[in-house]
GROMACS .gro file of C-alpha atoms in nm:
model
  189
    1MET     CA    1  10.850  -4.194   7.180
    2SER     CA    2  10.799  -4.378   6.856
    3SER     CA    3  10.566  -4.621   7.026
    4SER     CA    4  10.367  -4.331   7.172
    5ILE     CA    5  10.335  -4.176   6.828
    6GLY     CA    6  10.224  -4.512   6.692
    7GLN     CA    7   9.964  -4.545   6.965
    8LEU     CA    8   9.850  -4.189   6.898
    9ALA     CA    9   9.817  -4.268   6.527
   10VAL     CA   10   9.614  -4.579   6.607
   11SER     CA   11   9.391  -4.377   6.843
   12VAL     CA   12   9.346  -4.104   6.583
   13ASN     CA   13   9.251  -4.365   6.321
   14GLN     CA   14   9.003  -4.518   6.564
   15VAL     CA   15   8.852  -4.175   6.635
   16ALA     CA   16   8.830  -4.107   6.260
   17GLY     CA   17   8.665  -4.446   6.204
   18CYS     CA   18   8.418  -4.384   6.484
   19ALA     CA   19   8.348  -4.039   6.343
   20ARG     CA   20   8.279  -4.189   5.998
   21GLU     CA   21   8.047  -4.448   6.151
   22ALA     CA   22   7.875  -4.179   6.358
   23SER     CA   23   7.836  -3.970   6.042
   24THR     CA   24   7.679  -4.265   5.859
   25LEU     CA   25   7.442  -4.329   6.151
   26SER     CA   26   7.360  -3.960   6.167
   27LEU     CA   27   7.267  -3.955   5.798
   28GLU     CA   28   7.052  -4.265   5.848
   29ALA     CA   29   6.881  -4.102   6.148
   30ASP     CA   30   6.817  -3.793   5.935
   31ARG     CA   31   6.660  -4.006   5.660
   32LYS     CA   32   6.443  -4.193   5.911
   33ALA     CA   33   6.334  -3.868   6.074
   34ARG     CA   34   6.230  -3.730   5.735
   35ASP     CA   35   6.041  -4.054   5.660
   36GLY     CA   36   5.876  -4.029   6.002
   37GLY     CA   37   5.779  -3.671   5.926
   38VAL     CA   38   5.610  -3.780   5.604
   39ALA     CA   39   5.427  -4.060   5.790
   40VAL     CA   40   5.307  -3.817   6.057
   41GLU     CA   41   5.187  -3.574   5.789
   42ARG     CA   42   4.984  -3.856   5.638
   43LEU     CA   43   4.852  -3.949   5.984
   44VAL     CA   44   4.748  -3.588   6.049
   45ARG     CA   45   4.573  -3.569   5.711
   46SER     CA   46   4.397  -3.903   5.770
   47THR     CA   47   4.294  -3.805   6.123
   48ARG     CA   48   4.158  -3.474   5.991
   49GLU     CA   49   3.947  -3.667   5.737
   50ILE     CA   50   3.817  -3.894   6.015
   51ALA     CA   51   3.730  -3.591   6.230
   52ASP     CA   52   3.551  -3.432   5.933
   53ASP     CA   53   3.357  -3.754   5.868
   54ILE     CA   54   3.258  -3.773   6.234
   55ASN     CA   55   3.135  -3.413   6.224
   56THR     CA   56   2.928  -3.499   5.916
   57VAL     CA   57   2.775  -3.798   6.098
   58VAL     CA   58   2.693  -3.582   6.401
   59SER     CA   59   2.529  -3.322   6.179
   60THR     CA   60   2.329  -3.587   5.993
   61MET     CA   61   2.218  -3.752   6.317
   62GLU     CA   62   2.106  -3.415   6.455
   63GLU     CA   63   1.902  -3.361   6.137
   64LEU     CA   64   1.753  -3.708   6.184
   65GLY     CA   65   1.665  -3.616   6.542
   66THR     CA   66   1.493  -3.298   6.424
   67ALA     CA   67   1.302  -3.493   6.157
   68SER     CA   68   1.187  -3.750   6.412
   69GLU     CA   69   1.066  -3.468   6.638
   70ARG     CA   70   0.858  -3.336   6.348
   71ILE     CA   71   0.721  -3.686   6.289
   72GLY     CA   72   0.634  -3.703   6.658
   73ALA     CA   73   0.440  -3.377   6.630
   74ILE     CA   74   0.252  -3.509   6.326
   75VAL     CA   75   0.171  -3.831   6.513
   76GLU     CA   76   0.027  -3.624   6.798
   77VAL     CA   77  -0.200  -3.442   6.551
   78ILE     CA   78  -0.313  -3.772   6.398
   79ASP     CA   79  -0.377  -3.912   6.747
   80ALA     CA   80  -0.587  -3.606   6.833
   81ILE     CA   81  -0.783  -3.651   6.508
   82ALA     CA   82  -0.839  -4.020   6.592
   83ASP     CA   83  -0.966  -3.925   6.940
   84GLN     CA   84  -1.197  -3.663   6.792
   85THR     CA   85  -1.319  -3.909   6.527
   86ASN     CA   86  -1.390  -4.167   6.798
   87LEU     CA   87  -1.591  -3.907   6.989
   88LEU     CA   88  -1.784  -3.817   6.673
   89ALA     CA   89  -1.854  -4.187   6.607
   90LEU     CA   90  -1.987  -4.223   6.961
   91ASN     CA   91  -2.213  -3.920   6.914
   92ALA     CA   92  -2.329  -4.056   6.578
   93ALA     CA   93  -2.412  -4.393   6.740
   94ILE     CA   94  -2.616  -4.213   7.007
   95GLU     CA   95  -2.805  -4.016   6.743
   96ALA     CA   96  -2.860  -4.332   6.537
   97ALA     CA   97  -3.007  -4.505   6.844
   98ARG     CA   98  -3.246  -4.215   6.893
   99ALA     CA   99  -3.361  -4.240   6.534
  100ASP     CA  100  -3.466  -4.602   6.589
  101GLU     CA  101  -3.516  -4.791   6.267
  102HIS     CA  102  -3.430  -4.494   6.046
  103GLY     CA  103  -3.088  -4.470   6.206
  104ARG     CA  104  -2.976  -4.834   6.167
  105GLY     CA  105  -2.772  -4.774   5.852
  106PHE     CA  106  -2.620  -4.471   6.016
  107ALA     CA  107  -2.536  -4.680   6.325
  108VAL     CA  108  -2.340  -4.927   6.108
  109VAL     CA  109  -2.143  -4.641   5.954
  110ALA     CA  110  -2.084  -4.488   6.299
  111ASP     CA  111  -1.954  -4.824   6.428
  112GLU     CA  112  -1.712  -4.858   6.134
  113VAL     CA  113  -1.590  -4.501   6.188
  114ARG     CA  114  -1.535  -4.584   6.557
  115LYS     CA  115  -1.334  -4.897   6.466
  116LEU     CA  116  -1.128  -4.695   6.219
  117ALA     CA  117  -1.065  -4.427   6.484
  118GLU     CA  118  -0.955  -4.691   6.737
  119SER     CA  119  -0.727  -4.853   6.480
  120SER     CA  120  -0.578  -4.513   6.393
  121ALA     CA  121  -0.525  -4.434   6.761
  122GLN     CA  122  -0.350  -4.768   6.817
  123SER     CA  123  -0.128  -4.716   6.512
  124THR     CA  124  -0.035  -4.363   6.618
  125ARG     CA  125   0.059  -4.491   6.966
  126GLU     CA  126   0.286  -4.752   6.806
  127ILE     CA  127   0.436  -4.495   6.570
  128GLY     CA  128   0.480  -4.256   6.861
  129GLN     CA  129   0.671  -4.522   7.056
  130LEU     CA  130   0.890  -4.596   6.753
  131VAL     CA  131   0.962  -4.225   6.714
  132LYS     CA  132   1.060  -4.202   7.083
  133ASP     CA  133   1.289  -4.504   7.040
  134ILE     CA  134   1.447  -4.347   6.730
  135GLN     CA  135   1.494  -4.018   6.914
  136ALA     CA  136   1.662  -4.195   7.207
  137LYS     CA  137   1.893  -4.393   6.977
  138THR     CA  138   1.969  -4.082   6.773
  139ALA     CA  139   2.062  -3.890   7.087
  140GLU     CA  140   2.282  -4.181   7.196
  141VAL     CA  141   2.458  -4.191   6.857
  142VAL     CA  142   2.507  -3.813   6.863
  143ARG     CA  143   2.665  -3.834   7.211
  144SER     CA  144   2.890  -4.123   7.113
  145THR     CA  145   2.989  -3.969   6.781
  146THR     CA  146   3.056  -3.632   6.943
  147ALA     CA  147   3.283  -3.805   7.195
  148SER     CA  148   3.461  -3.981   6.908
  149GLY     CA  149   3.500  -3.647   6.733
  150THR     CA  150   3.656  -3.498   7.045
  151LYS     CA  151   3.896  -3.793   7.065
  152ALA     CA  152   3.981  -3.756   6.695
  153GLU     CA  153   4.053  -3.385   6.746
  154SER     CA  154   4.275  -3.473   7.043
  155GLY     CA  155   4.454  -3.736   6.833
  156LEU     CA  156   4.495  -3.480   6.559
  157GLU     CA  157   4.659  -3.237   6.801
  158MET     CA  158   4.893  -3.510   6.930
  159ALA     CA  159   4.983  -3.618   6.577
  160ALA     CA  160   5.054  -3.256   6.481
  161LEU     CA  161   5.277  -3.218   6.788
  162ALA     CA  162   5.459  -3.540   6.699
  163GLY     CA  163   5.499  -3.407   6.345
  164ARG     CA  164   5.653  -3.084   6.468
  165THR     CA  165   5.885  -3.276   6.699
  166ILE     CA  166   5.993  -3.512   6.423
  167ALA     CA  167   6.039  -3.217   6.188
  168ASP     CA  168   6.293  -3.075   6.435
  169ILE     CA  169   6.502  -3.394   6.435
  170PRO     CA  170   6.675  -3.340   6.096
  171SER     CA  171   6.801  -3.002   6.215
  172SER     CA  172   6.949  -3.156   6.530
  173VAL     CA  173   7.094  -3.446   6.332
  174SER     CA  174   7.245  -3.202   6.084
  175LYS     CA  175   7.415  -3.010   6.367
  176ALA     CA  176   7.546  -3.336   6.513
  177ASN     CA  177   7.668  -3.439   6.168
  178ARG     CA  178   7.862  -3.112   6.129
  179LEU     CA  179   8.027  -3.167   6.468
  180ILE     CA  180   8.116  -3.523   6.370
  181GLU     CA  181   8.269  -3.396   6.045
  182GLN     CA  182   8.476  -3.144   6.243
  183ILE     CA  183   8.596  -3.422   6.475
  184SER     CA  184   8.678  -3.639   6.175
  185MET     CA  185   8.872  -3.357   6.006
  186ALA     CA  186   9.058  -3.280   6.329
  187ALA     CA  187   9.147  -3.646   6.368
  188ARG     CA  188   9.283  -3.662   6.011
  189GLU     CA  189   9.506  -3.361   6.067
   0.00000   0.00000   0.00000
């Protein structure tokens, strides 16, 4: 009987030791869970800032797209003016030819106006192409940035979920710790 009591005492001491170790591990898990919660809060805040920055970029790119559309409209007006000027220069050259010698000076002016109109038309075509390229690139950036914003929002939701889950860990650890303390107290008795 005495050996059974001795074995029981050894077993109780082992249970108490395991309970103390489990309690220590439980407290460490609680501390790590709290640290993880703080890290997730920071992650959520940082992800929110990234999402806000992405939204700002999207908004700015949309404004740039609108501005380039206005530039495109202005280029069309300038191109129409250049076409009209070229037509006027042609008419002036015809009238100068009819006026023979009296129209020679006017013919030179008409020719220079025609060259200027052609140069303006060429420049507006080049500007128009640049505007189209800018519009295409702007639309591409808006699509890409919008997709990134959607991903950032999704990441934000996942980080918030992880934060809530980690925030629940200390409560569970605390319950486990209380049970371990009860086991430890029962083993000591």
